[in-house]
Coordinates of C-alpha atoms in Angstrom, one line a residue:
X170 CA 16.3 37.9 -9.8
X171 CA 15.5 36.1 -13.1
X172 CA 16.7 38.4 -15.9
X173 CA 16.5 35.6 -18.5
X174 CA 12.8 35.3 -17.8
X175 CA 12.2 39.0 -17.8
X176 CA 14.0 39.5 -21.2
X177 CA 11.9 36.7 -22.8
X178 CA 8.7 38.2 -21.4
X179 CA 9.3 41.6 -22.9
X180 CA 10.5 40.2 -26.3
X181 CA 7.4 37.9 -26.7
X182 CA 4.8 40.3 -25.3
X183 CA 6.1 43.6 -26.7
X184 CA 5.6 45.3 -23.4
X185 CA 7.0 45.2 -19.9
X186 CA 5.3 42.6 -17.7
X187 CA 7.0 44.2 -14.7
X188 CA 5.3 47.6 -15.4
X189 CA 2.0 45.9 -16.1
X190 CA 2.0 44.1 -12.8
X191 CA 3.5 46.8 -10.6
X192 CA 2.3 50.0 -12.2
X193 CA -0.4 49.2 -14.7
X194 CA -0.2 52.7 -16.2
X195 CA -2.9 51.9 -18.9
X196 CA -5.2 50.1 -16.4
X197 CA -5.0 46.9 -18.5
X198 CA -4.3 44.3 -15.9
X199 CA -7.9 43.3 -15.4
X200 CA -8.4 42.7 -19.1
X201 CA -8.0 39.0 -19.9
X202 CA -5.7 39.8 -22.8
X203 CA -3.2 41.0 -20.3
X204 CA -4.3 39.1 -17.2
X205 CA -3.4 35.7 -18.7
X206 CA 0.2 36.5 -19.6
X207 CA 0.7 38.2 -16.2
X208 CA -0.6 35.2 -14.4
X209 CA 1.5 32.8 -16.4
X210 CA 4.7 34.7 -15.7
X211 CA 3.9 35.1 -11.9
X212 CA 3.1 31.4 -11.6
X213 CA 6.3 30.4 -13.4
X214 CA 8.4 32.6 -11.1
X215 CA 6.7 31.1 -8.0
X216 CA 7.5 27.6 -9.3
X217 CA 11.1 28.5 -9.8
X218 CA 11.2 29.6 -6.1
X219 CA 9.6 26.3 -5.0
X220 CA 12.2 24.2 -7.0
X221 CA 15.0 26.4 -5.7
X222 CA 13.9 25.5 -2.1
X223 CA 14.5 21.8 -2.8
X224 CA 10.9 20.6 -3.4
X225 CA 10.2 18.5 -6.4
X226 CA 6.8 17.6 -7.7
X227 CA 5.6 14.0 -8.3
X228 CA 2.6 15.2 -10.2
X229 CA 1.5 18.5 -11.8
X230 CA -1.8 20.1 -12.5
X231 CA -3.1 23.5 -13.3
X232 CA -6.6 25.0 -13.1
X233 CA -7.5 26.4 -16.5
X234 CA -4.7 28.9 -17.4
X235 CA -2.5 27.2 -14.8
X236 CA -2.4 24.1 -17.0
X237 CA 0.1 25.9 -19.2
X238 CA 2.4 26.4 -16.2
X239 CA 2.0 22.7 -15.3
X240 CA 3.0 21.7 -18.9
X241 CA 5.9 24.1 -18.8
X242 CA 7.1 22.6 -15.4
X243 CA 6.8 19.1 -16.9
X244 CA 8.9 20.0 -19.9
X245 CA 6.1 19.7 -22.5
X246 CA 6.6 23.3 -23.5
X247 CA 9.4 25.7 -22.7
X248 CA 8.7 29.0 -20.9
X249 CA 8.8 31.1 -24.1
X250 CA 6.4 28.8 -26.0
X251 CA 4.0 28.8 -23.1
X252 CA 4.1 32.6 -23.0
X253 CA 3.4 32.8 -26.7
X254 CA 0.4 30.4 -26.3
X255 CA -1.0 32.2 -23.3
X256 CA -0.6 35.6 -25.1
X257 CA -2.6 34.3 -28.1
X258 CA -5.1 32.6 -25.8
X259 CA -5.8 35.8 -24.0
X260 CA -6.1 37.8 -27.2
X261 CA -8.6 35.3 -28.7
X262 CA -10.6 35.0 -25.5
X263 CA -10.8 38.8 -25.1
X264 CA -12.8 39.0 -28.4
X265 CA -15.7 37.0 -26.9
X266 CA -18.4 39.2 -25.5
X267 CA -22.0 39.1 -24.3
X268 CA -21.8 36.4 -21.6
X269 CA -21.1 35.9 -18.0
X270 CA -20.4 33.3 -15.3
X271 CA -21.5 32.6 -11.7
X272 CA -20.4 30.4 -8.9
X273 CA -23.0 28.2 -7.2
X274 CA -22.0 27.1 -3.7
X275 CA -23.6 24.6 -1.4
X276 CA -25.2 22.1 -3.8
X277 CA -23.9 19.5 -6.1
X278 CA -23.5 19.9 -9.9
X279 CA -26.2 17.2 -10.4
X280 CA -28.7 19.3 -8.4
X281 CA -27.8 22.3 -10.6
X282 CA -28.4 20.3 -13.7
X283 CA -31.7 19.1 -12.3
X284 CA -32.8 22.7 -11.7
X285 CA -31.9 23.7 -15.2
X286 CA -33.6 20.7 -16.7
X287 CA -36.8 21.2 -14.7
X288 CA -37.0 24.9 -15.6
X289 CA -36.2 24.5 -19.3
X290 CA -32.8 26.3 -19.2
X291 CA -30.8 25.1 -22.2
X292 CA -28.4 27.9 -22.9
X293 CA -26.1 27.5 -19.8
X294 CA -23.1 25.3 -19.5
X295 CA -21.1 24.1 -16.4
X296 CA -17.7 25.7 -16.7
X297 CA -15.9 24.5 -13.6
X298 CA -16.4 21.5 -11.4
X299 CA -14.3 22.9 -8.6
X300 CA -15.5 20.8 -5.7
X301 CA -18.5 18.6 -4.8
X302 CA -20.3 21.7 -3.5
X303 CA -18.8 24.4 -5.7
X304 CA -19.7 24.7 -9.4
X305 CA -19.3 27.6 -11.9
X306 CA -21.8 28.1 -14.7
X307 CA -21.3 30.0 -17.9
X308 CA -23.6 31.4 -20.6
X309 CA -25.5 34.5 -21.8
X310 CA -25.4 37.4 -19.3
X311 CA -29.2 37.7 -19.3
X312 CA -29.7 34.1 -18.3
X313 CA -26.9 34.2 -15.7
X314 CA -28.5 37.2 -14.1
X315 CA -32.0 35.6 -14.1
X316 CA -30.9 32.3 -12.7
X317 CA -30.1 33.6 -9.2
X318 CA -33.8 33.2 -8.1
X319 CA -33.4 29.4 -8.4
X320 CA -30.7 29.2 -5.8
X321 CA -32.2 30.6 -2.7
X322 CA -32.1 27.6 -0.3
X323 CA -30.4 27.8 3.1
X324 CA -26.7 27.3 2.9
X325 CA -26.6 28.0 -0.9
X326 CA -24.9 31.0 -2.5
X327 CA -25.0 32.3 -6.0
X328 CA -22.1 34.6 -6.8
X329 CA -21.9 36.3 -10.2
X330 CA -18.3 36.6 -11.4
X331 CA -16.5 39.6 -12.8
X332 CA -15.7 38.3 -16.2
X333 CA -16.3 39.7 -19.7
X334 CA -17.4 36.5 -21.5
X335 CA -18.8 33.0 -20.9
X336 CA -15.5 31.1 -20.6
X337 CA -15.3 27.3 -20.7
X338 CA -18.6 27.0 -22.6
X339 CA -20.0 26.2 -26.0
X340 CA -19.9 29.9 -26.7
X341 CA -16.1 29.8 -26.9
X342 CA -16.1 27.3 -29.9
X343 CA -14.9 29.9 -32.4
X344 CA -12.1 30.9 -30.1
X345 CA -11.2 27.2 -29.6
X346 CA -11.0 26.7 -33.4
X347 CA -8.8 29.7 -33.9
X348 CA -6.5 28.6 -31.1
X349 CA -6.3 25.1 -32.6
X350 CA -5.0 26.6 -35.9
X351 CA -2.4 28.6 -34.0
X352 CA -1.2 25.6 -32.1
X353 CA -0.3 23.7 -35.3
X354 CA 2.9 25.7 -35.6
X355 CA 4.3 24.5 -32.2
X356 CA 6.0 21.3 -31.1
X357 CA 5.3 19.7 -27.8
X358 CA 7.5 17.1 -25.9
X359 CA 6.3 14.2 -23.9
X360 CA 6.0 15.1 -20.2
X361 CA 8.8 14.2 -17.8
X362 CA 6.4 14.5 -14.9
X363 CA 2.8 13.4 -15.0
X364 CA 0.3 16.2 -15.7
X365 CA -3.3 15.8 -14.8
X366 CA -5.6 17.2 -17.6
X367 CA -8.4 19.6 -17.1
X368 CA -10.3 18.0 -19.9
X369 CA -9.8 14.3 -19.1
X370 CA -9.4 14.4 -15.3
X371 CA -6.4 12.0 -15.7
X372 CA -2.8 12.4 -16.7
X373 CA -1.9 13.2 -20.3
X374 CA -0.6 10.1 -22.1
X375 CA 1.4 11.9 -24.8
X376 CA 2.6 15.2 -26.1
X377 CA 0.0 15.0 -28.9
X378 CA -2.8 14.6 -26.4
X379 CA -1.6 17.6 -24.4
X380 CA -1.4 19.8 -27.5
X381 CA -4.8 18.7 -28.9
X382 CA -6.6 19.1 -25.6
X383 CA -5.7 22.8 -25.1
X384 CA -8.3 24.2 -27.6
X385 CA -10.9 21.8 -26.1
X386 CA -10.1 23.2 -22.7
X387 CA -11.2 26.7 -23.8
X388 CA -14.7 25.5 -24.6
X389 CA -15.1 22.7 -22.1
X390 CA -15.6 22.4 -18.3
X391 CA -12.5 22.4 -16.0
X392 CA -13.0 19.0 -14.2
X393 CA -10.9 20.1 -11.2
X394 CA -12.9 18.1 -8.6
X395 CA -12.5 14.9 -10.6
X396 CA -8.9 15.6 -11.2
X397 CA -8.1 15.9 -7.5
X398 CA -10.1 12.8 -6.8
X399 CA -8.0 11.0 -9.4
X400 CA -4.9 12.4 -7.7
X401 CA -6.1 11.1 -4.2
X402 CA -7.1 7.7 -5.6
X403 CA -3.5 7.3 -6.8
X404 CA -1.9 8.0 -3.5
X405 CA -1.8 11.8 -3.5
X406 CA -2.3 13.5 -0.2
X407 CA -0.8 17.0 -0.4
X408 CA -0.6 19.9 -2.8
X409 CA 1.8 22.9 -2.9
X410 CA 0.5 26.0 -4.7
X411 CA 3.1 27.8 -6.8
X412 CA 1.5 31.2 -6.6
X413 CA -0.1 33.7 -4.2
X414 CA -3.0 32.7 -2.1
X415 CA -4.4 29.4 -0.8
X416 CA -7.5 29.0 -3.1
X417 CA -6.5 25.5 -4.3
X418 CA -5.3 24.3 -0.9
X419 CA -8.7 25.2 0.6
X420 CA -10.5 23.6 -2.3
X421 CA -8.5 20.4 -2.0
X422 CA -9.5 20.1 1.7
X423 CA -13.2 20.5 0.7
X424 CA -12.8 17.9 -2.0
X425 CA -11.4 15.4 0.5
X426 CA -14.2 16.2 3.0
X427 CA -17.2 16.4 0.6
X428 CA -16.4 13.6 -1.8
X429 CA -18.0 10.2 -1.7
X430 CA -15.8 7.5 -0.2
X431 CA -15.9 5.6 -3.4
X432 CA -14.5 8.5 -5.3
X433 CA -11.4 8.6 -3.2
X434 CA -10.7 4.9 -2.7
X435 CA -7.3 3.7 -3.9
X436 CA -7.3 2.4 -7.4
X437 CA -6.0 -0.9 -8.7
X438 CA -2.3 -1.3 -9.5
X439 CA -2.7 -0.5 -13.2
X440 CA -4.0 3.0 -12.7
X441 CA -1.6 3.7 -9.9
X442 CA 1.4 2.8 -12.1
X443 CA 0.0 4.9 -15.0
X444 CA 0.0 8.0 -12.8
X445 CA 3.4 7.6 -11.2
X446 CA 5.3 6.2 -14.1
X447 CA 7.5 8.9 -15.6
X448 CA 8.1 7.2 -19.0
X449 CA 5.8 8.4 -21.7
X450 CA 6.2 6.4 -24.9
X451 CA 3.1 7.3 -26.9
X452 CA 3.7 8.7 -30.3
X453 CA 3.4 12.4 -31.1
X454 CA 0.8 11.3 -33.6
X455 CA -1.4 9.4 -31.2
X456 CA -5.0 10.3 -31.9
X457 CA -6.8 12.2 -29.2
X458 CA -9.5 10.3 -27.3
X459 CA -12.7 11.8 -26.3
X460 CA -13.1 12.7 -22.6
X461 CA -14.4 9.9 -20.4
X462 CA -18.0 10.3 -19.4
X463 CA -18.6 10.5 -15.7
X464 CA -22.1 11.2 -14.6
X465 CA -22.5 14.6 -12.8
X466 CA -18.9 15.6 -13.6
X467 CA -19.5 15.8 -17.3
X468 CA -19.8 19.2 -19.1
X469 CA -23.4 20.3 -19.2
X470 CA -24.1 21.3 -22.8
X471 CA -27.4 21.1 -24.7
X472 CA -28.3 22.3 -28.2
X473 CA -28.4 26.0 -28.5
X474 CA -31.8 27.6 -28.4
X475 CA -33.1 31.1 -27.6
X476 CA -34.5 30.5 -24.2
X477 CA -35.8 32.9 -21.7
X478 CA -35.9 31.9 -18.0
X479 CA -39.4 30.8 -17.2
X480 CA -41.2 31.0 -13.9
X481 CA -39.6 28.9 -11.2
X482 CA -40.6 25.3 -11.1
X483 CA -37.8 23.9 -9.1
X484 CA -35.6 25.6 -6.6
X485 CA -32.9 24.6 -4.2
X486 CA -34.2 22.8 -1.1
X487 CA -33.8 24.4 2.3
X488 CA -30.9 22.8 4.1
X489 CA -27.8 23.7 5.9
X490 CA -24.6 23.1 4.0
X491 CA -21.1 24.1 4.9
X492 CA -19.9 26.7 2.4
X493 CA -17.0 25.4 0.4
X494 CA -15.3 28.7 -0.3
X495 CA -16.2 32.3 0.4
X496 CA -17.7 34.4 -2.2
X497 CA -14.6 36.5 -2.1
X498 CA -12.4 33.5 -3.0
X499 CA -14.8 32.4 -5.7
X500 CA -14.8 35.8 -7.4
X501 CA -11.2 36.6 -6.5
X502 CA -9.5 39.6 -8.2
X503 CA -6.2 39.3 -10.0
X504 CA -3.5 38.0 -7.7
X505 CA -5.8 35.6 -5.7
X506 CA -4.9 32.5 -7.8
X507 CA -3.1 29.3 -7.3
X508 CA -1.3 25.9 -9.3
X509 CA -0.8 22.2 -7.8
X510 CA 2.8 20.8 -7.4
X511 CA 4.1 17.8 -5.6
X512 CA 3.2 15.6 -4.1
X513 CA 1.1 17.8 -6.4
X514 CA 2.1 21.2 -7.8
X515 CA -0.6 23.2 -9.6
X516 CA -2.1 26.6 -10.3
X517 CA -5.4 28.3 -11.3
X518 CA -6.1 31.6 -12.9
X519 CA -8.1 34.6 -11.7
X520 CA -11.7 33.9 -10.9
X521 CA -11.0 30.1 -11.1
X522 CA -12.5 30.5 -14.5
X523 CA -10.4 31.9 -17.3

């Protein structure tokens, strides 16, 4: 249906994305080096279908890998550039080994931080702030495996994810640096539609900011919950996923239900205008600003130390909490992904983590 896209895919990747997705003769699809380009292409094709149906986004956002689709949809990068970036991102990230990730459901990120602090755990980072009661942690496999004993309260679930490395953590710093060098050869355009950033949890203010944030995103937490709260505060009420599944739609409903009222209250006129205004006049050379600090929604990253998990001092309190997403959704296989569009159009990658 989209021969122009298919021809670009094969030229850039050096292999058939169609064969990879439909046949997978070498059993490579579950490797992040191949998963990421496949997801990018599938997301882009879904977005084309949405646009062809007459729907147009007011705002765009993408969860982790999906941010590249959002930037493509906003005209910041063209399809071919996005595919080249995602291909390189997947190759670099596939070289990281020796780590793991787990989803913690049923308690807040601040409670998770408190448990880590109280038990002297300093080698784990928070990778995804997905909703008020769903957080993904990342770090050495040994610590990820040992931490399950701390999350045993009623209504709490600890779900190890099927990943090959500790994505969105300090351990991806080398990958981020390599990707930053690669990005220097590409030009970005200012967005024609506002795109909410994973790193800043607000819209990008310039092409330069979007480009410079992508390496940071690799080693930093995805601030999805805060991003959706920002969207809601600025008048957003609906998301349309441009991909298979309803992961983000479910998560969006949980964010609305579980957030504090103050986190969703409409903002003053200035912030509302900044999100909905489609003119972006910042220079390509505008310096990148550091992410805004925001209490429990900041990335949890302490100095590296060799630390074994000691005997439990603090554990999750017994209480009944509605589960935000099923374990199956949290650790979803390839294909169970999603990106907001319009009113908000977006998209996340596999495992909500890559």
